[in-house]
Coordinates of C-alpha atoms in Angstrom, one line a residue:
M1 CA -13.4 -16.9 -40.1
G2 CA -16.5 -17.3 -37.9
E3 CA -14.4 -17.8 -34.8
T4 CA -12.3 -14.7 -35.6
M5 CA -15.5 -12.6 -36.1
S6 CA -16.9 -14.0 -32.9
R7 CA -13.7 -12.9 -31.0
R8 CA -13.9 -9.4 -32.5
L9 CA -17.5 -9.0 -31.6
K10 CA -16.8 -10.1 -28.0
F11 CA -13.9 -7.6 -27.9
H12 CA -16.0 -4.7 -29.2
L13 CA -19.4 -5.5 -27.7
G14 CA -18.9 -7.9 -24.9
G15 CA -15.7 -6.5 -23.3
E16 CA -17.5 -5.7 -20.1
A17 CA -18.6 -9.3 -19.7
E18 CA -15.1 -10.5 -20.1
M19 CA -13.8 -8.0 -17.6
E20 CA -16.4 -9.2 -15.1
E21 CA -14.9 -12.7 -15.4
R22 CA -11.6 -11.3 -14.3
A23 CA -12.5 -8.7 -11.8
F24 CA -15.3 -7.8 -9.4
G25 CA -17.3 -4.7 -9.9
N26 CA -16.0 -2.0 -7.6
P27 CA -18.7 -1.5 -4.9
F28 CA -17.1 1.5 -3.3
P29 CA -17.9 5.2 -4.0
D30 CA -15.0 7.2 -5.3
Y31 CA -13.2 9.8 -3.3
E32 CA -15.3 12.7 -4.5
A33 CA -18.5 11.1 -3.5
A34 CA -17.1 10.0 -0.1
A35 CA -15.7 13.5 0.6
S36 CA -18.8 15.3 -0.4
A37 CA -20.8 12.9 1.8
G38 CA -18.4 13.3 4.7
P39 CA -20.8 15.6 6.7
A40 CA -23.6 13.2 6.1
T41 CA -21.8 10.1 7.3
G42 CA -18.4 10.5 8.9
G43 CA -19.1 14.2 9.2
A44 CA -21.9 13.6 11.7
E45 CA -19.5 11.9 14.0
D46 CA -16.8 14.4 13.1
A47 CA -18.9 17.1 14.5
G48 CA -20.4 15.2 17.4
C49 CA -23.7 15.4 15.6
A50 CA -26.6 13.9 17.6
R51 CA -28.7 13.0 14.5
P52 CA -28.8 9.3 13.5
P53 CA -26.2 8.2 10.9
P54 CA -27.4 7.2 7.4
A55 CA -27.9 3.5 6.7
T56 CA -25.0 3.2 4.3
D57 CA -21.6 2.3 5.7
E58 CA -19.6 2.9 2.6
L59 CA -19.0 6.7 2.7
G60 CA -16.6 8.6 4.8
L61 CA -12.8 8.9 4.7
P62 CA -10.3 6.6 6.4
F63 CA -7.7 9.1 7.5
R64 CA -7.2 12.4 9.3
D65 CA -7.0 15.9 7.8
D66 CA -3.2 15.4 7.4
G67 CA -3.8 12.3 5.3
K68 CA -2.5 9.8 7.9
V69 CA -4.5 6.7 8.7
S70 CA -6.6 7.0 11.8
R71 CA -4.9 5.6 15.0
R72 CA -7.2 6.9 17.7
V73 CA -10.8 6.8 18.5
A74 CA -12.8 9.3 20.5
G75 CA -14.6 8.1 23.6
P76 CA -18.1 8.0 24.9
R77 CA -21.0 7.1 22.7
A78 CA -24.0 9.2 22.2
A79 CA -27.0 8.0 24.2
R80 CA -28.9 6.4 21.3
G81 CA -27.0 6.6 18.0
G82 CA -23.9 4.9 19.3
L83 CA -21.8 7.8 18.0
P84 CA -18.7 9.1 19.8
M85 CA -18.9 12.8 20.8
V86 CA -15.8 14.4 19.4
A87 CA -14.4 17.9 19.4
S88 CA -15.4 20.1 16.6
A89 CA -15.9 23.7 15.6
G90 CA -16.4 26.4 18.2
P91 CA -14.1 28.4 20.5
A92 CA -11.4 26.4 22.1
P93 CA -12.2 25.8 25.8
E94 CA -9.6 26.5 28.4
A95 CA -7.2 23.6 29.0
R96 CA -7.9 21.9 32.3
D97 CA -5.3 20.4 34.6
V98 CA -5.9 16.7 34.4
S99 CA -4.7 16.4 38.0
S100 CA -7.4 18.6 39.4
P101 CA -10.7 17.2 40.7
R102 CA -13.2 16.3 38.0
P103 CA -16.3 18.6 37.9
A104 CA -19.6 17.0 38.8
P105 CA -21.4 15.5 35.8
R106 CA -24.1 17.5 34.2
A107 CA -27.7 16.2 34.4
R108 CA -28.6 14.4 31.2
R109 CA -30.8 16.3 28.8
P110 CA -34.1 14.5 28.2
E111 CA -34.3 12.7 24.8
P112 CA -36.3 14.6 22.2
E113 CA -39.2 13.0 20.4
P114 CA -38.3 10.9 17.3
G115 CA -37.5 13.2 14.4
A116 CA -37.2 16.3 16.5
R117 CA -34.0 18.4 16.1
R118 CA -31.8 18.6 19.2
P119 CA -31.0 22.1 20.4
A120 CA -27.4 23.3 20.2
P121 CA -25.5 23.6 23.5
A122 CA -24.7 27.0 24.7
G123 CA -21.6 28.5 23.1
L124 CA -21.6 26.2 20.1
P125 CA -23.2 27.1 16.8
P126 CA -25.5 24.5 15.1
R127 CA -24.2 22.8 12.0
G128 CA -25.2 25.0 9.1
G129 CA -28.0 23.6 7.1
L130 CA -27.4 20.0 8.1
G131 CA -29.2 19.7 11.4
G132 CA -27.6 18.5 14.6
V133 CA -25.2 20.0 17.0
R134 CA -21.6 19.9 18.1
R135 CA -20.6 18.7 21.5
V136 CA -17.2 18.9 23.1
P137 CA -16.1 15.8 25.1
P138 CA -14.3 15.8 28.4
A139 CA -10.6 15.4 28.2
A140 CA -10.6 11.9 29.6
A141 CA -12.9 10.8 26.7
C142 CA -10.1 11.1 24.2
L143 CA -8.1 8.0 24.9
P144 CA -5.7 6.4 22.4
L145 CA -6.9 3.1 21.0
L146 CA -3.8 1.7 19.5
P147 CA -0.1 1.6 20.3
S148 CA 2.2 3.9 18.4
R149 CA 4.4 2.8 15.4
C150 CA 7.1 1.6 17.7
A151 CA 4.9 -0.2 20.2
R152 CA 4.6 -4.0 20.4
G153 CA 3.4 -5.7 17.3
W154 CA 0.3 -7.7 16.5
G155 CA 0.1 -11.1 17.9
A156 CA 3.7 -11.1 19.0
P157 CA 4.6 -12.4 22.4
G158 CA 4.1 -9.7 24.9
A159 CA 2.1 -7.5 22.5
R160 CA -0.2 -5.2 24.5
G161 CA -2.4 -2.3 23.6
P162 CA -3.4 0.6 25.8
G163 CA -4.2 -0.2 29.3
G164 CA -2.1 -3.4 29.2
R165 CA -4.9 -5.4 27.6
G166 CA -3.6 -5.9 24.1
L167 CA -5.7 -5.7 20.9
R168 CA -8.7 -7.3 22.5
R169 CA -9.4 -4.3 24.6
R170 CA -13.1 -3.6 25.1
G171 CA -15.0 -0.6 26.4
R172 CA -14.0 2.9 25.3
G173 CA -11.6 1.6 22.6
R174 CA -14.4 -0.2 20.8
A175 CA -15.7 1.2 17.5
P176 CA -19.3 2.4 17.5
R177 CA -21.8 0.1 15.9
Q178 CA -24.1 1.4 13.2
P179 CA -27.7 0.5 12.7
G180 CA -28.1 -3.0 11.3
G181 CA -25.0 -4.2 13.0
A182 CA -22.6 -2.7 10.4
E183 CA -19.4 -1.3 11.5
R184 CA -18.0 1.6 9.6
P185 CA -14.2 1.5 9.3
W186 CA -13.7 5.1 8.1
A187 CA -12.8 8.1 10.1
P188 CA -13.8 11.5 8.6
T189 CA -11.0 13.6 7.5
T190 CA -12.4 16.9 6.3
R191 CA -13.1 19.8 8.7
P192 CA -16.7 21.0 8.6
R193 CA -17.0 23.1 5.5
D194 CA -19.5 25.6 7.0
V195 CA -17.1 26.7 9.8
G196 CA -15.5 30.1 9.3
A197 CA -12.6 31.8 11.0
E198 CA -14.8 32.8 13.9
A199 CA -15.2 29.1 14.8
P200 CA -11.7 27.6 15.0
W201 CA -11.0 23.9 14.9
V202 CA -10.9 22.3 18.3
G203 CA -9.1 18.9 18.6
P204 CA -9.3 16.5 21.6
E205 CA -5.7 17.3 22.6
A206 CA -6.7 21.0 23.0
L207 CA -8.7 19.9 26.0
R208 CA -5.7 18.2 27.4
G209 CA -3.4 21.2 27.1
R210 CA -0.9 19.4 24.9
P211 CA -0.3 19.3 21.1
R212 CA -1.5 16.4 18.9
D213 CA 0.4 14.7 16.2
G214 CA -1.8 15.9 13.4
P215 CA -5.0 18.0 12.9
G216 CA -8.5 16.6 12.7
P217 CA -10.3 14.3 15.1
I218 CA -10.2 10.5 14.8
V219 CA -13.4 8.7 15.5
Q220 CA -13.1 5.3 14.0
N221 CA -10.9 2.3 14.5
F222 CA -10.0 1.1 11.0
T223 CA -6.4 0.7 12.2
K224 CA -7.6 -1.7 14.9
R225 CA -9.5 -3.8 12.3
I226 CA -6.3 -4.0 10.2
Q227 CA -4.2 -5.0 13.2
T228 CA -6.7 -7.7 14.3
K229 CA -6.9 -9.0 10.7
I230 CA -3.1 -9.1 10.4
K231 CA -2.9 -11.1 13.6
D232 CA -5.5 -13.6 12.4
L233 CA -3.9 -14.0 8.9
L234 CA -0.5 -14.5 10.4
Q235 CA -1.8 -17.4 12.5
Q236 CA -3.4 -18.9 9.4
M237 CA -0.3 -18.4 7.4
E238 CA 2.0 -20.0 9.9
E239 CA -0.3 -23.0 10.1
G240 CA -0.5 -23.3 6.3
L241 CA 3.3 -23.0 5.9
K242 CA 3.7 -26.3 7.7
T243 CA 2.8 -28.0 4.4
A244 CA 4.7 -25.7 2.1
D245 CA 7.6 -26.8 -0.2
P246 CA 10.6 -26.9 2.1
H247 CA 13.0 -26.4 -0.8
D248 CA 11.4 -23.2 -2.2
C249 CA 13.7 -20.4 -1.0
S250 CA 12.5 -17.7 -3.5
A251 CA 11.0 -14.4 -2.5
Y252 CA 8.2 -14.9 -5.0
T253 CA 6.6 -18.1 -3.6
G254 CA 9.0 -19.4 -1.0
W255 CA 10.6 -18.8 2.4
T256 CA 12.5 -15.6 1.5
G257 CA 9.1 -13.9 0.9
I258 CA 8.0 -14.8 4.4
A259 CA 11.3 -13.4 5.7
L260 CA 10.5 -10.2 3.8
L261 CA 7.1 -10.1 5.4
Y262 CA 8.4 -10.3 8.9
L263 CA 11.1 -7.8 8.1
Q264 CA 8.3 -5.5 7.0
L265 CA 6.3 -6.0 10.2
Y266 CA 9.5 -5.2 12.1
R267 CA 9.9 -2.0 10.1
V268 CA 6.3 -0.9 10.9
T269 CA 6.2 -1.9 14.5
C270 CA 9.9 -1.9 15.7
D271 CA 9.1 -5.1 17.4
Q272 CA 12.3 -7.2 17.6
T273 CA 10.2 -10.4 17.7
Y274 CA 9.4 -10.0 14.0
L275 CA 13.1 -9.4 13.2
L276 CA 14.0 -12.6 14.9
R277 CA 11.3 -14.5 13.1
S278 CA 12.6 -13.1 9.8
L279 CA 16.0 -14.5 10.8
D280 CA 14.5 -18.0 11.3
Y281 CA 13.3 -18.0 7.7
V282 CA 16.6 -16.5 6.4
K283 CA 18.5 -19.3 7.9
R284 CA 16.2 -21.8 6.3
T285 CA 16.6 -20.2 2.8
L286 CA 20.4 -20.0 3.0
R287 CA 20.5 -23.7 3.5
N288 CA 18.6 -24.3 0.3
L289 CA 20.4 -22.2 -2.3
N290 CA 20.6 -24.0 -5.6
G291 CA 22.5 -21.7 -7.9
R292 CA 20.0 -22.2 -10.8
R293 CA 18.7 -18.7 -10.9
V294 CA 20.2 -15.4 -9.9
T295 CA 17.5 -12.8 -9.4
F296 CA 15.9 -11.3 -6.3
L297 CA 12.4 -12.6 -6.7
C298 CA 13.1 -16.1 -8.1
G299 CA 16.8 -16.8 -7.5
D300 CA 19.6 -16.9 -5.0
A301 CA 20.1 -13.1 -5.0
G302 CA 16.9 -12.7 -3.0
P303 CA 17.8 -14.9 0.0
L304 CA 21.3 -13.5 0.1
A305 CA 20.2 -9.9 -0.1
V306 CA 17.5 -10.3 2.6
G307 CA 19.9 -12.3 4.7
A308 CA 22.5 -9.5 4.5
V309 CA 19.9 -6.9 5.6
V310 CA 18.5 -9.0 8.5
Y311 CA 22.0 -9.8 9.8
H312 CA 23.0 -6.2 9.5
K313 CA 20.0 -5.1 11.6
L314 CA 21.0 -7.7 14.2
K315 CA 24.5 -6.3 14.3
S316 CA 25.9 -9.5 12.9
D317 CA 28.3 -7.9 10.5
C318 CA 30.4 -11.0 9.7
E319 CA 27.3 -13.0 8.5
S320 CA 26.0 -9.9 6.6
Q321 CA 29.2 -9.5 4.7
E322 CA 29.4 -13.2 3.9
C323 CA 25.9 -12.9 2.2
I324 CA 27.0 -9.8 0.3
T325 CA 30.2 -11.6 -0.9
K326 CA 28.2 -14.6 -2.2
L327 CA 25.7 -12.3 -3.9
L328 CA 28.5 -10.5 -5.8
Q329 CA 29.9 -13.8 -7.0
L330 CA 26.7 -14.3 -9.0
Q331 CA 27.6 -11.3 -11.1
R332 CA 29.8 -13.2 -13.6
T333 CA 26.7 -15.0 -14.9
I334 CA 24.8 -11.6 -15.2
V335 CA 27.4 -9.8 -17.3
C336 CA 28.6 -12.7 -19.5
R337 CA 27.9 -11.8 -23.1
D338 CA 27.4 -15.4 -24.1
S339 CA 24.7 -15.9 -21.5
D340 CA 21.1 -16.4 -22.6
L341 CA 19.9 -14.7 -19.5
P342 CA 16.9 -12.4 -20.1
D343 CA 16.7 -8.9 -18.8
E344 CA 13.3 -8.8 -17.1
L345 CA 12.6 -8.6 -13.4
L346 CA 11.6 -12.1 -12.3
Y347 CA 14.3 -14.1 -14.0
G348 CA 16.7 -11.7 -15.5
R349 CA 19.3 -9.0 -15.1
A350 CA 16.9 -6.3 -13.8
G351 CA 16.0 -8.7 -10.9
Y352 CA 19.7 -9.0 -10.0
L353 CA 20.1 -5.2 -10.3
Y354 CA 17.3 -4.8 -7.8
A355 CA 19.2 -7.0 -5.3
L356 CA 22.3 -4.7 -5.5
L357 CA 20.2 -1.5 -5.2
Y358 CA 18.3 -3.0 -2.3
L359 CA 21.5 -3.5 -0.3
N360 CA 22.6 0.0 -0.9
T361 CA 19.3 1.5 0.2
E362 CA 18.7 -0.8 3.2
I363 CA 22.3 -1.1 4.6
G364 CA 23.8 2.1 3.2
P365 CA 25.4 3.7 0.2
G366 CA 28.6 1.9 -0.8
T367 CA 27.6 -1.5 0.4
V368 CA 27.8 -2.5 -3.2
C369 CA 30.4 -0.5 -5.1
E370 CA 29.2 1.7 -8.0
S371 CA 31.4 -0.2 -10.5
A372 CA 29.5 -3.5 -9.9
I373 CA 26.1 -1.7 -10.4
K374 CA 27.4 0.0 -13.5
E375 CA 28.5 -3.3 -15.0
V376 CA 25.0 -4.7 -14.6
V377 CA 23.3 -1.6 -16.0
C378 CA 25.6 -1.6 -19.0
A379 CA 24.7 -5.2 -19.7
I380 CA 21.0 -4.4 -19.6
I381 CA 21.4 -1.4 -21.9
E382 CA 23.5 -3.3 -24.4
S383 CA 21.0 -6.1 -24.5
G384 CA 18.2 -3.7 -25.2
K385 CA 20.1 -1.9 -27.9
T386 CA 20.9 -5.2 -29.6
L387 CA 17.3 -6.4 -29.8
S388 CA 16.1 -3.0 -31.0
R389 CA 18.5 -3.1 -33.9
E390 CA 17.5 -6.7 -34.8
E391 CA 13.8 -5.7 -34.8
R392 CA 14.6 -2.5 -36.7
K393 CA 13.0 -0.3 -34.0
A394 CA 16.1 1.6 -32.9
E395 CA 14.6 5.0 -33.7
R396 CA 11.2 4.4 -32.1
C397 CA 12.3 2.2 -29.2
P398 CA 16.1 2.3 -28.5
L399 CA 15.9 -0.2 -25.7
L400 CA 13.7 -3.2 -26.6
Y401 CA 13.4 -6.4 -24.5
Q402 CA 11.8 -9.8 -24.8
W403 CA 11.2 -12.9 -22.7
H404 CA 10.6 -16.2 -24.4
R405 CA 10.6 -14.4 -27.8
K406 CA 7.7 -12.2 -26.7
Q407 CA 8.1 -8.5 -26.1
Y408 CA 6.2 -8.1 -22.8
V409 CA 5.1 -4.7 -21.5
G410 CA 4.4 -5.2 -17.8
A411 CA 6.4 -5.0 -14.7
A412 CA 7.2 -8.6 -14.0
H413 CA 8.4 -9.9 -17.4
G414 CA 8.4 -6.7 -19.5
M415 CA 9.8 -3.4 -20.4
A416 CA 8.0 -1.4 -17.7
G417 CA 9.9 -3.2 -14.9
I418 CA 13.3 -2.9 -16.7
Y419 CA 12.9 0.8 -17.5
Y420 CA 11.7 1.4 -13.9
M421 CA 14.9 -0.1 -12.5
L422 CA 17.1 1.8 -14.9
M423 CA 15.5 5.1 -13.7
Q424 CA 16.2 4.4 -10.0
P425 CA 18.6 7.1 -8.6
A426 CA 20.7 4.3 -7.0
A427 CA 21.3 2.8 -10.4
K428 CA 23.4 5.9 -11.3
V429 CA 22.5 5.8 -15.0
D430 CA 23.9 9.0 -16.7
Q431 CA 21.4 11.6 -17.8
E432 CA 22.4 11.3 -21.5
T433 CA 21.4 7.6 -21.5
L434 CA 18.2 8.3 -19.7
T435 CA 17.2 11.1 -22.1
E436 CA 18.3 9.5 -25.4
M437 CA 17.6 5.8 -24.7
V438 CA 15.2 5.3 -21.8
K439 CA 12.8 8.2 -22.4
P440 CA 11.9 7.5 -26.0
S441 CA 11.5 3.8 -25.1
I442 CA 9.0 4.7 -22.4
D443 CA 7.1 6.9 -24.9
Y444 CA 7.0 4.0 -27.3
V445 CA 5.3 1.9 -24.6
R446 CA 2.9 4.8 -23.8
H447 CA 1.7 4.8 -27.3
K448 CA 0.6 1.2 -27.0
R449 CA -2.0 2.1 -24.4
F450 CA -5.6 1.0 -24.9
R451 CA -8.4 3.6 -25.1
S452 CA -9.5 2.4 -21.7
G453 CA -6.2 3.6 -20.2
N454 CA -5.0 0.0 -19.6
Y455 CA -1.9 -1.5 -21.3
P456 CA -1.4 -4.7 -23.2
S457 CA 0.5 -7.7 -21.8
S458 CA 2.8 -7.7 -24.8
L459 CA 3.4 -5.5 -27.9
S460 CA 1.6 -8.1 -30.1
N461 CA -1.4 -8.5 -27.8
E462 CA -4.4 -6.4 -28.7
T463 CA -6.8 -7.7 -26.0
D464 CA -7.6 -5.4 -23.1
R465 CA -8.0 -8.0 -20.4
L466 CA -5.4 -8.0 -17.7
V467 CA -5.2 -5.4 -14.9
H468 CA -2.4 -7.0 -12.8
W469 CA 0.9 -5.8 -11.5
C470 CA 2.6 -8.4 -13.7
H471 CA 0.6 -7.5 -16.8
G472 CA -1.3 -4.2 -17.3
A473 CA -1.7 -0.8 -15.8
P474 CA -0.8 -1.7 -12.2
G475 CA 2.8 -2.4 -13.3
V476 CA 3.1 0.3 -15.9
I477 CA 2.0 3.0 -13.5
H478 CA 5.2 2.6 -11.5
M479 CA 7.3 3.2 -14.6
L480 CA 5.2 6.3 -15.4
M481 CA 5.5 7.7 -11.9
Q482 CA 9.3 7.2 -12.0
A483 CA 9.5 8.8 -15.4
Y484 CA 7.7 11.9 -14.0
K485 CA 10.2 12.1 -11.2
V486 CA 13.2 11.8 -13.6
F487 CA 12.0 13.9 -16.6
K488 CA 9.6 16.3 -14.9
E489 CA 7.0 16.1 -17.7
E490 CA 3.3 16.3 -16.9
K491 CA 2.4 13.8 -19.5
Y492 CA 3.8 10.9 -17.4
L493 CA 1.8 12.0 -14.3
K494 CA -1.3 12.3 -16.4
D495 CA -0.9 8.8 -17.8
A496 CA -0.3 7.5 -14.3
M497 CA -3.5 9.0 -13.0
E498 CA -5.4 7.4 -15.9
C499 CA -3.8 4.1 -15.0
S500 CA -5.1 4.7 -11.4
D501 CA -8.6 5.1 -12.7
V502 CA -8.4 1.8 -14.6
I503 CA -7.1 0.0 -11.5
W504 CA -9.9 1.6 -9.3
Q505 CA -12.5 0.4 -11.7
R506 CA -11.1 -3.1 -12.6
G507 CA -8.6 -3.9 -9.9
L508 CA -10.6 -6.0 -7.4
L509 CA -9.4 -9.2 -9.0
R510 CA -11.0 -12.6 -8.9
K511 CA -7.6 -14.2 -9.0
G512 CA -7.2 -13.4 -5.3
Y513 CA -5.7 -10.9 -2.9
G514 CA -2.0 -11.4 -3.7
I515 CA 0.6 -9.0 -5.0
C516 CA 1.6 -10.2 -8.4
H517 CA -1.9 -10.7 -9.8
G518 CA -4.2 -9.7 -7.0
T519 CA -6.0 -6.9 -5.2
A520 CA -3.1 -6.1 -2.8
G521 CA -0.6 -5.6 -5.6
N522 CA -3.1 -3.3 -7.3
G523 CA -3.6 -1.4 -4.1
Y524 CA 0.1 -0.6 -3.9
S525 CA -0.3 1.6 -7.1
F526 CA -2.6 3.9 -5.1
L527 CA -0.1 4.2 -2.2
S528 CA 2.7 5.0 -4.6
L529 CA 0.7 7.7 -6.4
Y530 CA -0.3 9.1 -3.0
H531 CA 3.4 9.4 -2.2
L532 CA 4.0 11.3 -5.4
T533 CA 1.0 13.6 -5.4
Q534 CA 0.0 13.8 -1.8
D535 CA -3.6 13.7 -3.2
K536 CA -5.8 12.0 -0.5
K537 CA -7.9 10.5 -3.2
Y538 CA -5.3 7.9 -3.8
L539 CA -4.9 7.1 -0.1
Y540 CA -8.6 6.7 0.1
R541 CA -8.5 4.2 -2.8
A542 CA -5.7 2.3 -1.2
C543 CA -7.7 2.1 2.0
K544 CA -10.8 0.8 0.2
F545 CA -8.8 -1.9 -1.4
A546 CA -7.5 -2.7 2.0
E547 CA -11.0 -2.9 3.3
W548 CA -11.7 -5.5 0.5
C549 CA -8.7 -7.5 1.8
L550 CA -10.1 -7.4 5.3
E551 CA -12.7 -9.8 4.0
Y552 CA -10.0 -12.2 2.9
G553 CA -11.6 -15.4 1.5
A554 CA -15.1 -14.1 1.5
H555 CA -15.4 -13.1 -2.1
G556 CA -15.1 -16.5 -3.8
C557 CA -11.7 -15.7 -5.4
R558 CA -9.5 -18.4 -6.9
I559 CA -7.1 -20.2 -4.5
P560 CA -3.5 -19.7 -5.7
D561 CA -1.0 -22.5 -6.2
R562 CA 1.0 -21.2 -3.2
P563 CA -1.8 -19.8 -1.1
Y564 CA 0.5 -18.5 1.7
S565 CA 3.3 -17.0 -0.3
L566 CA 4.3 -13.3 -0.7
F567 CA 3.5 -12.7 -4.3
E568 CA 0.7 -15.1 -4.9
G569 CA -1.0 -15.5 -1.5
M570 CA -1.8 -14.5 2.0
A571 CA 1.6 -13.1 3.0
G572 CA 1.2 -10.4 0.2
A573 CA -2.1 -9.3 1.6
I574 CA -0.6 -9.0 5.1
H575 CA 2.2 -7.0 3.7
F576 CA -0.2 -4.6 2.0
L577 CA -2.4 -4.2 5.1
S578 CA 0.6 -3.4 7.2
D579 CA 1.7 -0.7 4.8
I580 CA -1.8 0.9 5.1
L581 CA -0.9 1.5 8.8
A582 CA 2.2 3.5 7.7
P583 CA 1.3 4.8 4.3
E584 CA 3.9 7.5 4.2
T585 CA 6.7 4.9 4.2
S586 CA 5.0 2.1 2.3
R587 CA 6.6 0.4 -0.7
F588 CA 5.9 -2.5 -3.0
P589 CA 8.0 -5.4 -1.8
A590 CA 10.9 -6.6 -3.9
F591 CA 10.1 -3.8 -6.4
E592 CA 10.1 -0.3 -4.9
L593 CA 13.1 0.9 -3.1
A594 CA 13.3 3.1 0.0
P595 CA 13.9 6.7 -0.8
P596 CA 17.4 8.1 -0.3
Q597 CA 18.1 9.0 3.3
R598 CA 18.0 12.7 2.7
D599 CA 14.6 12.4 1.1
R600 CA 12.9 10.5 3.9
K601 CA 10.5 12.3 6.1
I602 CA 11.4 12.3 9.8

């Protein structure tokens, strides 16, 4: 009695203390505060403002006006503040032929007394009400800092940055230092709010006489910090993998997960070195198939599916087809009615279904025939209907699932992950089944939400503790977003946004930086919501979680059992950081599928 009362009091009065045990307090300002403070922090650099920056290094936005992560940095620093002088408002100057002789440099203006306001240069209005001026840099100042998406990769043999000096380039490409030695990773994204039509936006490329790839200046090198960190973590990971279990071929904790990571780096950089490295790990996994499990994350389906994709990209069609054939041979176990196989993602039918859908999205439609996919989908639906009848919940929840006799809610073991897979366009579930079976089941799960906006780990659990992809809002949010895409009802988007707020507040986890139950996996929810809404608030949140991951190992988090694996350890954090570099094409590994070819942005 006393213990029960104590637990109730802890839940009602001490919930915040228990949350602190599981997550760090979020030290970052939310998007609205950062955006409104843009002119005071990043905005000063945005406008070439000569006044000193504020002491804080936490405000400002990490992407351009078009929402893309910054990839360039503007050149020369201001004389005293260390700020780059970038183009801003004012009439666009006439483009100068870069081959013509450079004009003689102007004499330097004497420095004003401390605290004095600098006068505005001729032809440029002062920044309204904020103090400071705008200065337009010479064309040569606007040098690219980093290679494009299809340049050489990070740390790969032959990888080189601009000027042929790789990622360690110094000089103009170096980020400005702030007072106190702090380096701000964010580049401002908003145009000055006090600029009217009479003062058009002027970008650095306007001075070069050629178009740029997106509006808005880029003044910080957050991208460079990520690339440098990826290079460092890859070296640590490769060293640590020397002592990893040689027989673990799973995507979750084993060699297939490492192959997926290198396949991801190849996708982001187009560097063939990463694809060949992925092949090395694929060959290792294919030698260790054991036949005990059949799913993508924890069974043989993962190594075979990833192997098929890697061989396909290397034009080895014979080897690719051999992997596909072996994968389809596992289907007998999946659809057998006498099988005690669960339906969840990690160890069950939904995990095998993902492997089939993965092949059709990565290699091409028709790689796996529709009849094979339909057979697996029908097995999942029949299993859910059977349990729902047994539990007498057929009207409230037509599709009910359990794992180890517990009705889990989350993405890894629960209903959110199963419903998410059934709603995938590639699964070809008919609209009647989606409307009459899947939709009411999703609504049943929605009604189990806590007042905080989080979700329980199982239907019988009333404790609001876990904010992980595997258990809690970070997994359920993907189901809600997919439901919004399929059913076009605003309630699903609203719930997804509330999940995002929970993840933002409680998602910096003490369990580590991984994907399954770590900060990187929680960060993917923001990237997915950004894809859906194009609201830069969610890209900002994803970048802030990435900034947390840049301090990998510095927060005193727990060390996972497999510290270098994809879903528990370092490889997952690297995967997330690499997706921050290409947020428009990012996707949660071994869970989200690439959009259909016709929907992809070119």
